[in-house]
Amino acid sequence: MAAATGDMPTYQIRAPTTALPQGVVMAASPGSLHSPQQLAEEATRKRELRLMKNREAAKECRRRKKEYVKCLESRVAVLEVQNKKLIEELETLKDICSPKTD
């Protein structure tokens, strides 16, 4: 419906008939519906889940560390070759520059 004085339409807001949308269920407090056995089972389940996640994280950590060490070993190999070449070049330059005393 358009208002008589302006171009802006006016709308009527209706109050919702229920407080929650359909399909939404309110959960009870955590301790009210569980027996001690259920609480123990839940704690065991949570512990197992935590341990499983920790195992996966440790496995990933070991994989990353292995990759890092492999990269370092490769770098060491390259630097050793470079160092050997530089030592040979140094020896060559020493031979060229040093006075011959034969």
XYZ file of C-alpha atoms in Angstrom, residues 29-78:
50
model
C 20.899 -28.189 30.044
C 23.786 -30.700 29.640
C 23.328 -32.499 32.946
C 19.568 -32.735 33.188
C 18.854 -35.658 30.829
C 22.005 -37.784 31.161
C 22.662 -40.628 33.520
C 26.129 -41.088 35.032
C 26.756 -43.892 32.539
C 25.842 -41.619 29.626
C 28.125 -38.910 30.991
C 30.993 -41.408 31.262
C 30.363 -42.642 27.719
C 30.294 -39.055 26.469
C 33.576 -38.299 28.258
C 35.136 -41.434 26.751
C 33.878 -40.493 23.297
C 35.272 -36.971 23.636
C 38.607 -38.345 24.854
C 38.818 -40.765 21.915
C 37.979 -37.957 19.497
C 40.633 -35.727 21.072
C 43.216 -38.523 20.908
C 42.354 -39.219 17.264
C 42.722 -35.548 16.347
C 46.010 -35.417 18.240
C 47.303 -38.486 16.362
C 46.411 -36.863 13.046
C 48.072 -33.593 14.057
C 51.215 -35.448 15.195
C 51.298 -37.387 11.922
C 51.050 -34.152 9.935
C 53.740 -32.559 12.105
C 56.100 -35.494 11.473
C 55.412 -35.264 7.723
C 56.208 -31.542 7.669
C 59.369 -32.091 9.720
C 60.523 -34.846 7.355
C 59.935 -32.546 4.374
C 61.841 -29.744 6.125
C 64.808 -32.013 6.922
C 64.858 -33.276 3.328
C 64.973 -29.667 2.099
C 67.833 -28.877 4.498
C 69.777 -31.964 3.371
C 69.362 -30.907 -0.243
C 70.589 -27.419 0.600
C 73.618 -28.869 2.434
C 74.501 -30.941 -0.635
C 74.325 -27.873 -2.902
